[in-house]
């Protein structure tokens, strides 16, 4: 454990030293133990992302609000209540149905939730996220919700293969980001672009990402 601990600490410090100061590192913590996540926090991680609510809640209860909790997986409306209560960011708004539901739940907790819209930049039908052509309509509707605050976009890009393969998806998402920013909608503050994972974060940062979501590079391969 000690050896593995040192490895996580080294990796976190390495990534934090590589990325520009304005870029937020979200540690993608799926499948990691509470101990591993705690080590990452000790090493300087301030934002943690989870794909599944059930997996996150016990960890959030243990670690608490010294770090910010990001929902980075596909969110079902049936889980919106728990997310409204326990998370600080939702990066994966991909439908009006979900947005409306989450807004209601946030209202129950008297909370204004920063959200990102997830873009299906690869236009793959099996992927989650909003197709580029449908983004504007969703943005306009979400901007009217009182308990969600739209702050940017998130995208996955290509998970495997050459990191360069992700660049066009990042560029496309960036161009949508710039266009929405130019719309100057009330209650919308386009500030964050969440793109890039272990294999692609340097390219994502080149293309304008200021949130990167990294798992393997910090914690090692998932078994
Ligand atoms: C797992 C995951 C990541 C991180 O992936 P790695 O390749 O392990 O860095 C980033 N974003 C999302 C949405 C993920 O599910």
PDB file of C-alpha atoms and ligand atoms in Angstrom:
ATOM      1  CA  UNK A   1       0.000   0.000   0.000  1.00  0.00           C
ATOM      2  CA  UNK A   2       2.804   2.407   0.916  1.00  0.00           C
ATOM      3  CA  UNK A   3       4.420   1.981  -2.468  1.00  0.00           C
ATOM      4  CA  UNK A   4       1.140   2.449  -4.280  1.00  0.00           C
ATOM      5  CA  UNK A   5       0.399   5.456  -2.116  1.00  0.00           C
ATOM      6  CA  UNK A   6       3.664   7.084  -3.117  1.00  0.00           C
ATOM      7  CA  UNK A   7       2.886   6.398  -6.730  1.00  0.00           C
ATOM      8  CA  UNK A   8      -0.453   8.207  -6.521  1.00  0.00           C
ATOM      9  CA  UNK A   9       1.162  11.144  -4.724  1.00  0.00           C
ATOM     10  CA  UNK A  10       3.898  11.358  -7.335  1.00  0.00           C
ATOM     11  CA  UNK A  11       1.426  11.169 -10.201  1.00  0.00           C
ATOM     12  CA  UNK A  12      -0.862  13.843  -8.761  1.00  0.00           C
ATOM     13  CA  UNK A  13       2.063  16.172  -8.176  1.00  0.00           C
ATOM     14  CA  UNK A  14       3.389  15.490 -11.662  1.00  0.00           C
ATOM     15  CA  UNK A  15       0.064  16.261 -13.367  1.00  0.00           C
ATOM     16  CA  UNK A  16      -0.518  19.341 -11.214  1.00  0.00           C
ATOM     17  CA  UNK A  17       2.918  20.654 -12.153  1.00  0.00           C
ATOM     18  CA  UNK A  18       2.315  19.977 -15.868  1.00  0.00           C
ATOM     19  CA  UNK A  19      -1.006  21.700 -16.289  1.00  0.00           C
ATOM     20  CA  UNK A  20      -1.313  25.490 -16.303  1.00  0.00           C
ATOM     21  CA  UNK A  21      -2.509  27.027 -13.072  1.00  0.00           C
ATOM     22  CA  UNK A  22      -5.893  28.063 -14.440  1.00  0.00           C
ATOM     23  CA  UNK A  23      -6.763  24.457 -15.383  1.00  0.00           C
ATOM     24  CA  UNK A  24      -8.826  22.521 -12.829  1.00  0.00           C
ATOM     25  CA  UNK A  25      -7.821  18.904 -12.282  1.00  0.00           C
ATOM     26  CA  UNK A  26     -10.787  16.623 -11.644  1.00  0.00           C
ATOM     27  CA  UNK A  27      -9.656  13.214 -10.399  1.00  0.00           C
ATOM     28  CA  UNK A  28     -11.918  10.636 -12.076  1.00  0.00           C
ATOM     29  CA  UNK A  29     -12.277   8.250  -9.168  1.00  0.00           C
ATOM     30  CA  UNK A  30     -14.509   5.432 -10.434  1.00  0.00           C
ATOM     31  CA  UNK A  31     -13.506   2.006  -9.046  1.00  0.00           C
ATOM     32  CA  UNK A  32     -10.936   3.503  -6.657  1.00  0.00           C
ATOM     33  CA  UNK A  33     -10.981   2.741  -2.940  1.00  0.00           C
ATOM     34  CA  UNK A  34     -11.653   5.340  -0.269  1.00  0.00           C
ATOM     35  CA  UNK A  35      -7.986   5.082   0.726  1.00  0.00           C
ATOM     36  CA  UNK A  36      -6.788   5.802  -2.804  1.00  0.00           C
ATOM     37  CA  UNK A  37      -9.070   8.817  -3.087  1.00  0.00           C
ATOM     38  CA  UNK A  38      -7.897  10.108   0.287  1.00  0.00           C
ATOM     39  CA  UNK A  39      -4.282   9.848  -0.833  1.00  0.00           C
ATOM     40  CA  UNK A  40      -5.054  11.851  -3.963  1.00  0.00           C
ATOM     41  CA  UNK A  41      -6.676  14.543  -1.822  1.00  0.00           C
ATOM     42  CA  UNK A  42      -3.648  14.637   0.456  1.00  0.00           C
ATOM     43  CA  UNK A  43      -1.475  15.067  -2.629  1.00  0.00           C
ATOM     44  CA  UNK A  44      -3.394  18.159  -3.672  1.00  0.00           C
ATOM     45  CA  UNK A  45      -6.513  17.090  -5.590  1.00  0.00           C
ATOM     46  CA  UNK A  46      -9.343  19.553  -4.928  1.00  0.00           C
ATOM     47  CA  UNK A  47     -11.978  18.264  -7.349  1.00  0.00           C
ATOM     48  CA  UNK A  48     -13.216  14.683  -7.662  1.00  0.00           C
ATOM     49  CA  UNK A  49     -15.450  13.247 -10.369  1.00  0.00           C
ATOM     50  CA  UNK A  50     -17.777  10.275 -10.139  1.00  0.00           C
ATOM     51  CA  UNK A  51     -19.820   8.478 -12.770  1.00  0.00           C
ATOM     52  CA  UNK A  52     -22.219   6.758 -10.431  1.00  0.00           C
ATOM     53  CA  UNK A  53     -24.127   8.274  -7.536  1.00  0.00           C
ATOM     54  CA  UNK A  54     -24.204   5.038  -5.527  1.00  0.00           C
ATOM     55  CA  UNK A  55     -20.440   4.718  -5.710  1.00  0.00           C
ATOM     56  CA  UNK A  56     -19.850   8.354  -4.804  1.00  0.00           C
ATOM     57  CA  UNK A  57     -22.117   8.869  -1.796  1.00  0.00           C
ATOM     58  CA  UNK A  58     -20.191   6.798   0.781  1.00  0.00           C
ATOM     59  CA  UNK A  59     -16.924   8.415  -0.332  1.00  0.00           C
ATOM     60  CA  UNK A  60     -18.433  11.909  -0.190  1.00  0.00           C
ATOM     61  CA  UNK A  61     -19.692  11.152   3.321  1.00  0.00           C
ATOM     62  CA  UNK A  62     -16.202  10.165   4.421  1.00  0.00           C
ATOM     63  CA  UNK A  63     -14.197  12.908   2.752  1.00  0.00           C
ATOM     64  CA  UNK A  64     -16.705  15.728   2.998  1.00  0.00           C
ATOM     65  CA  UNK A  65     -16.776  19.194   1.522  1.00  0.00           C
ATOM     66  CA  UNK A  66     -13.082  20.097   1.583  1.00  0.00           C
ATOM     67  CA  UNK A  67     -13.099  19.059  -2.054  1.00  0.00           C
ATOM     68  CA  UNK A  68     -15.625  19.732  -4.810  1.00  0.00           C
ATOM     69  CA  UNK A  69     -17.630  16.797  -6.158  1.00  0.00           C
ATOM     70  CA  UNK A  70     -18.357  16.601  -9.879  1.00  0.00           C
ATOM     71  CA  UNK A  71     -20.917  14.326 -11.506  1.00  0.00           C
ATOM     72  CA  UNK A  72     -19.213  13.250 -14.735  1.00  0.00           C
ATOM     73  CA  UNK A  73     -21.287  10.217 -15.691  1.00  0.00           C
ATOM     74  CA  UNK A  74     -24.667   9.940 -17.346  1.00  0.00           C
ATOM     75  CA  UNK A  75     -27.219  11.038 -14.756  1.00  0.00           C
ATOM     76  CA  UNK A  76     -30.622   9.431 -14.391  1.00  0.00           C
ATOM     77  CA  UNK A  77     -33.473  11.588 -13.153  1.00  0.00           C
ATOM     78  CA  UNK A  78     -34.161   9.076 -10.367  1.00  0.00           C
ATOM     79  CA  UNK A  79     -30.760   9.983  -8.901  1.00  0.00           C
ATOM     80  CA  UNK A  80     -31.113  13.754  -9.318  1.00  0.00           C
ATOM     81  CA  UNK A  81     -32.142  14.244  -5.713  1.00  0.00           C
ATOM     82  CA  UNK A  82     -28.924  12.728  -4.351  1.00  0.00           C
ATOM     83  CA  UNK A  83     -26.839  14.712  -6.785  1.00  0.00           C
ATOM     84  CA  UNK A  84     -28.610  17.938  -5.810  1.00  0.00           C
ATOM     85  CA  UNK A  85     -27.871  17.190  -2.184  1.00  0.00           C
ATOM     86  CA  UNK A  86     -24.282  15.963  -2.354  1.00  0.00           C
ATOM     87  CA  UNK A  87     -22.539  17.188  -5.500  1.00  0.00           C
ATOM     88  CA  UNK A  88     -21.101  20.623  -6.316  1.00  0.00           C
ATOM     89  CA  UNK A  89     -21.076  20.402 -10.107  1.00  0.00           C
ATOM     90  CA  UNK A  90     -22.947  18.453 -12.760  1.00  0.00           C
ATOM     91  CA  UNK A  91     -20.929  18.174 -15.977  1.00  0.00           C
ATOM     92  CA  UNK A  92     -23.326  15.935 -17.864  1.00  0.00           C
ATOM     93  CA  UNK A  93     -26.576  17.762 -18.549  1.00  0.00           C
ATOM     94  CA  UNK A  94     -27.772  16.214 -21.797  1.00  0.00           C
ATOM     95  CA  UNK A  95     -31.525  16.663 -21.913  1.00  0.00           C
ATOM     96  CA  UNK A  96     -34.237  19.116 -20.992  1.00  0.00           C
ATOM     97  CA  UNK A  97     -35.957  16.400 -19.006  1.00  0.00           C
ATOM     98  CA  UNK A  98     -32.891  15.946 -16.782  1.00  0.00           C
ATOM     99  CA  UNK A  99     -32.241  19.678 -16.477  1.00  0.00           C
ATOM    100  CA  UNK A 100     -35.792  20.396 -15.339  1.00  0.00           C
ATOM    101  CA  UNK A 101     -35.709  17.552 -12.850  1.00  0.00           C
ATOM    102  CA  UNK A 102     -32.356  18.543 -11.382  1.00  0.00           C
ATOM    103  CA  UNK A 103     -33.494  22.160 -11.141  1.00  0.00           C
ATOM    104  CA  UNK A 104     -36.497  21.099  -9.054  1.00  0.00           C
ATOM    105  CA  UNK A 105     -34.348  18.995  -6.767  1.00  0.00           C
ATOM    106  CA  UNK A 106     -31.811  21.815  -6.324  1.00  0.00           C
ATOM    107  CA  UNK A 107     -34.656  24.125  -5.420  1.00  0.00           C
ATOM    108  CA  UNK A 108     -35.660  21.686  -2.669  1.00  0.00           C
ATOM    109  CA  UNK A 109     -32.190  22.022  -1.200  1.00  0.00           C
ATOM    110  CA  UNK A 110     -32.052  25.791  -1.749  1.00  0.00           C
ATOM    111  CA  UNK A 111     -29.046  25.331  -3.970  1.00  0.00           C
ATOM    112  CA  UNK A 112     -27.850  26.812  -7.246  1.00  0.00           C
ATOM    113  CA  UNK A 113     -25.918  24.124  -9.106  1.00  0.00           C
ATOM    114  CA  UNK A 114     -23.172  24.961 -11.593  1.00  0.00           C
ATOM    115  CA  UNK A 115     -23.765  22.760 -14.641  1.00  0.00           C
ATOM    116  CA  UNK A 116     -22.062  21.961 -17.918  1.00  0.00           C
ATOM    117  CA  UNK A 117     -23.817  20.591 -20.971  1.00  0.00           C
ATOM    118  CA  UNK A 118     -22.242  17.419 -22.323  1.00  0.00           C
ATOM    119  CA  UNK A 119     -21.633  17.531 -26.058  1.00  0.00           C
ATOM    120  CA  UNK A 120     -21.657  14.324 -28.100  1.00  0.00           C
ATOM    121  CA  UNK A 121     -18.899  15.730 -30.272  1.00  0.00           C
ATOM    122  CA  UNK A 122     -18.238  12.416 -32.009  1.00  0.00           C
ATOM    123  CA  UNK A 123     -21.889  12.192 -33.025  1.00  0.00           C
ATOM    124  CA  UNK A 124     -21.849   8.560 -31.957  1.00  0.00           C
ATOM    125  CA  UNK A 125     -25.291   7.184 -31.311  1.00  0.00           C
ATOM    126  CA  UNK A 126     -24.152   4.986 -28.422  1.00  0.00           C
ATOM    127  CA  UNK A 127     -22.593   7.899 -26.583  1.00  0.00           C
ATOM    128  CA  UNK A 128     -24.293  10.216 -24.161  1.00  0.00           C
ATOM    129  CA  UNK A 129     -24.410  13.944 -24.655  1.00  0.00           C
ATOM    130  CA  UNK A 130     -26.264  16.395 -26.828  1.00  0.00           C
ATOM    131  CA  UNK A 131     -25.664  16.391 -30.567  1.00  0.00           C
ATOM    132  CA  UNK A 132     -24.022  19.625 -31.752  1.00  0.00           C
ATOM    133  CA  UNK A 133     -27.118  20.578 -33.731  1.00  0.00           C
ATOM    134  CA  UNK A 134     -29.356  20.371 -30.670  1.00  0.00           C
ATOM    135  CA  UNK A 135     -27.232  22.368 -28.241  1.00  0.00           C
ATOM    136  CA  UNK A 136     -28.584  25.878 -28.783  1.00  0.00           C
ATOM    137  CA  UNK A 137     -32.180  24.915 -28.027  1.00  0.00           C
ATOM    138  CA  UNK A 138     -31.160  23.190 -24.791  1.00  0.00           C
ATOM    139  CA  UNK A 139     -28.940  26.098 -23.751  1.00  0.00           C
ATOM    140  CA  UNK A 140     -31.772  28.578 -24.157  1.00  0.00           C
ATOM    141  CA  UNK A 141     -34.122  26.495 -22.049  1.00  0.00           C
ATOM    142  CA  UNK A 142     -31.569  25.717 -19.331  1.00  0.00           C
ATOM    143  CA  UNK A 143     -30.768  29.424 -19.070  1.00  0.00           C
ATOM    144  CA  UNK A 144     -34.286  29.957 -17.782  1.00  0.00           C
ATOM    145  CA  UNK A 145     -33.951  27.575 -14.852  1.00  0.00           C
ATOM    146  CA  UNK A 146     -33.464  29.387 -11.564  1.00  0.00           C
ATOM    147  CA  UNK A 147     -31.537  26.706  -9.687  1.00  0.00           C
ATOM    148  CA  UNK A 148     -29.093  25.690 -12.397  1.00  0.00           C
ATOM    149  CA  UNK A 149     -26.300  27.954 -13.544  1.00  0.00           C
ATOM    150  CA  UNK A 150     -24.937  27.063 -16.961  1.00  0.00           C
ATOM    151  CA  UNK A 151     -21.181  27.591 -16.928  1.00  0.00           C
ATOM    152  CA  UNK A 152     -19.835  25.690 -19.886  1.00  0.00           C
ATOM    153  CA  UNK A 153     -19.510  22.461 -21.830  1.00  0.00           C
ATOM    154  CA  UNK A 154     -18.036  19.008 -21.373  1.00  0.00           C
ATOM    155  CA  UNK A 155     -17.092  16.377 -23.924  1.00  0.00           C
ATOM    156  CA  UNK A 156     -15.469  12.956 -23.918  1.00  0.00           C
ATOM    157  CA  UNK A 157     -13.612  12.736 -27.236  1.00  0.00           C
ATOM    158  CA  UNK A 158     -12.042   9.468 -28.337  1.00  0.00           C
ATOM    159  CA  UNK A 159     -11.192   7.245 -25.403  1.00  0.00           C
ATOM    160  CA  UNK A 160      -8.720   4.957 -27.133  1.00  0.00           C
ATOM    161  CA  UNK A 161      -6.338   5.211 -30.027  1.00  0.00           C
ATOM    162  CA  UNK A 162      -4.036   8.086 -30.770  1.00  0.00           C
ATOM    163  CA  UNK A 163      -4.553  11.153 -28.582  1.00  0.00           C
ATOM    164  CA  UNK A 164      -4.433  13.265 -31.744  1.00  0.00           C
ATOM    165  CA  UNK A 165      -7.682  11.606 -32.840  1.00  0.00           C
ATOM    166  CA  UNK A 166      -9.450  13.560 -30.120  1.00  0.00           C
ATOM    167  CA  UNK A 167      -8.337  16.966 -31.365  1.00  0.00           C
ATOM    168  CA  UNK A 168     -11.159  17.532 -33.894  1.00  0.00           C
ATOM    169  CA  UNK A 169     -13.763  16.711 -31.221  1.00  0.00           C
ATOM    170  CA  UNK A 170     -12.155  19.163 -28.829  1.00  0.00           C
ATOM    171  CA  UNK A 171     -12.025  21.829 -31.551  1.00  0.00           C
ATOM    172  CA  UNK A 172     -15.667  21.297 -32.405  1.00  0.00           C
ATOM    173  CA  UNK A 173     -16.684  21.573 -28.749  1.00  0.00           C
ATOM    174  CA  UNK A 174     -14.571  24.713 -28.357  1.00  0.00           C
ATOM    175  CA  UNK A 175     -16.280  26.325 -31.332  1.00  0.00           C
ATOM    176  CA  UNK A 176     -19.716  25.561 -29.874  1.00  0.00           C
ATOM    177  CA  UNK A 177     -18.507  26.994 -26.555  1.00  0.00           C
ATOM    178  CA  UNK A 178     -17.404  30.237 -28.218  1.00  0.00           C
ATOM    179  CA  UNK A 179     -20.654  30.531 -30.122  1.00  0.00           C
ATOM    180  CA  UNK A 180     -22.786  30.118 -26.994  1.00  0.00           C
ATOM    181  CA  UNK A 181     -20.595  32.580 -25.103  1.00  0.00           C
ATOM    182  CA  UNK A 182     -21.302  35.073 -27.884  1.00  0.00           C
ATOM    183  CA  UNK A 183     -25.052  34.692 -27.424  1.00  0.00           C
ATOM    184  CA  UNK A 184     -24.812  36.605 -24.110  1.00  0.00           C
ATOM    185  CA  UNK A 185     -27.778  34.832 -22.564  1.00  0.00           C
ATOM    186  CA  UNK A 186     -28.963  35.888 -19.119  1.00  0.00           C
ATOM    187  CA  UNK A 187     -27.973  33.459 -16.340  1.00  0.00           C
ATOM    188  CA  UNK A 188     -25.329  31.853 -18.581  1.00  0.00           C
ATOM    189  CA  UNK A 189     -21.651  32.374 -17.855  1.00  0.00           C
ATOM    190  CA  UNK A 190     -19.536  30.372 -20.261  1.00  0.00           C
ATOM    191  CA  UNK A 191     -16.409  29.857 -18.204  1.00  0.00           C
ATOM    192  CA  UNK A 192     -15.535  26.192 -18.210  1.00  0.00           C
ATOM    193  CA  UNK A 193     -14.619  23.732 -20.914  1.00  0.00           C
ATOM    194  CA  UNK A 194     -14.181  20.216 -19.548  1.00  0.00           C
ATOM    195  CA  UNK A 195     -12.297  17.986 -21.986  1.00  0.00           C
ATOM    196  CA  UNK A 196      -9.360  15.648 -21.895  1.00  0.00           C
ATOM    197  CA  UNK A 197      -8.617  12.432 -20.037  1.00  0.00           C
ATOM    198  CA  UNK A 198      -5.390  10.573 -19.241  1.00  0.00           C
ATOM    199  CA  UNK A 199      -4.413  10.039 -22.860  1.00  0.00           C
ATOM    200  CA  UNK A 200      -5.528  13.371 -24.229  1.00  0.00           C
ATOM    201  CA  UNK A 201      -5.369  16.122 -21.639  1.00  0.00           C
ATOM    202  CA  UNK A 202      -2.337  17.949 -23.108  1.00  0.00           C
ATOM    203  CA  UNK A 203      -4.158  18.205 -26.441  1.00  0.00           C
ATOM    204  CA  UNK A 204      -7.390  19.236 -24.741  1.00  0.00           C
ATOM    205  CA  UNK A 205      -5.576  22.048 -22.934  1.00  0.00           C
ATOM    206  CA  UNK A 206      -4.071  23.194 -26.237  1.00  0.00           C
ATOM    207  CA  UNK A 207      -7.617  23.373 -27.572  1.00  0.00           C
ATOM    208  CA  UNK A 208      -8.890  25.453 -24.661  1.00  0.00           C
ATOM    209  CA  UNK A 209      -9.879  23.033 -21.901  1.00  0.00           C
ATOM    210  CA  UNK A 210      -9.740  24.478 -18.397  1.00  0.00           C
ATOM    211  CA  UNK A 211     -11.106  21.385 -16.691  1.00  0.00           C
ATOM    212  CA  UNK A 212      -9.420  18.012 -17.294  1.00  0.00           C
ATOM    213  CA  UNK A 213     -10.814  14.745 -15.928  1.00  0.00           C
ATOM    214  CA  UNK A 214      -8.050  12.268 -15.209  1.00  0.00           C
ATOM    215  CA  UNK A 215      -8.202   8.788 -13.701  1.00  0.00           C
ATOM    216  CA  UNK A 216      -5.643   6.276 -14.963  1.00  0.00           C
ATOM    217  CA  UNK A 217      -2.776   8.754 -15.044  1.00  0.00           C
ATOM    218  CA  UNK A 218      -3.277   9.442 -11.322  1.00  0.00           C
ATOM    219  CA  UNK A 219      -4.343   6.103  -9.905  1.00  0.00           C
ATOM    220  CA  UNK A 220      -2.973   3.544 -12.373  1.00  0.00           C
ATOM    221  CA  UNK A 221      -4.866   1.167 -14.663  1.00  0.00           C
ATOM    222  CA  UNK A 222      -8.340   0.162 -13.562  1.00  0.00           C
ATOM    223  CA  UNK A 223      -8.648  -3.573 -12.949  1.00  0.00           C
TER     224      UNK A 223
HETATM  225  C1  LIG B   1     -13.144   7.484 -16.446  1.00  0.00           C
HETATM  226  C2  LIG B   1     -13.442   8.837 -16.968  1.00  0.00           C
HETATM  227  C3  LIG B   1     -12.430   9.784 -17.184  1.00  0.00           C
HETATM  228  C4  LIG B   1     -10.969   9.495 -16.950  1.00  0.00           C
HETATM  229  O1  LIG B   1     -10.509   8.484 -17.782  1.00  0.00           O
HETATM  230  P1  LIG B   1      -8.978   8.015 -17.707  1.00  0.00           P
HETATM  231  O2  LIG B   1      -8.713   7.490 -19.070  1.00  0.00           O
HETATM  232  O3  LIG B   1      -8.910   6.949 -16.657  1.00  0.00           O
HETATM  233  O4  LIG B   1      -8.159   9.190 -17.367  1.00  0.00           O
HETATM  234  C5  LIG B   1     -12.810  11.045 -17.614  1.00  0.00           C
HETATM  235  N1  LIG B   1     -14.094  11.367 -17.857  1.00  0.00           N
HETATM  236  C6  LIG B   1     -15.087  10.488 -17.673  1.00  0.00           C
HETATM  237  C7  LIG B   1     -16.475  10.909 -17.957  1.00  0.00           C
HETATM  238  C8  LIG B   1     -14.791   9.202 -17.235  1.00  0.00           C
HETATM  239  O5  LIG B   1     -15.797   8.326 -17.070  1.00  0.00           O
END
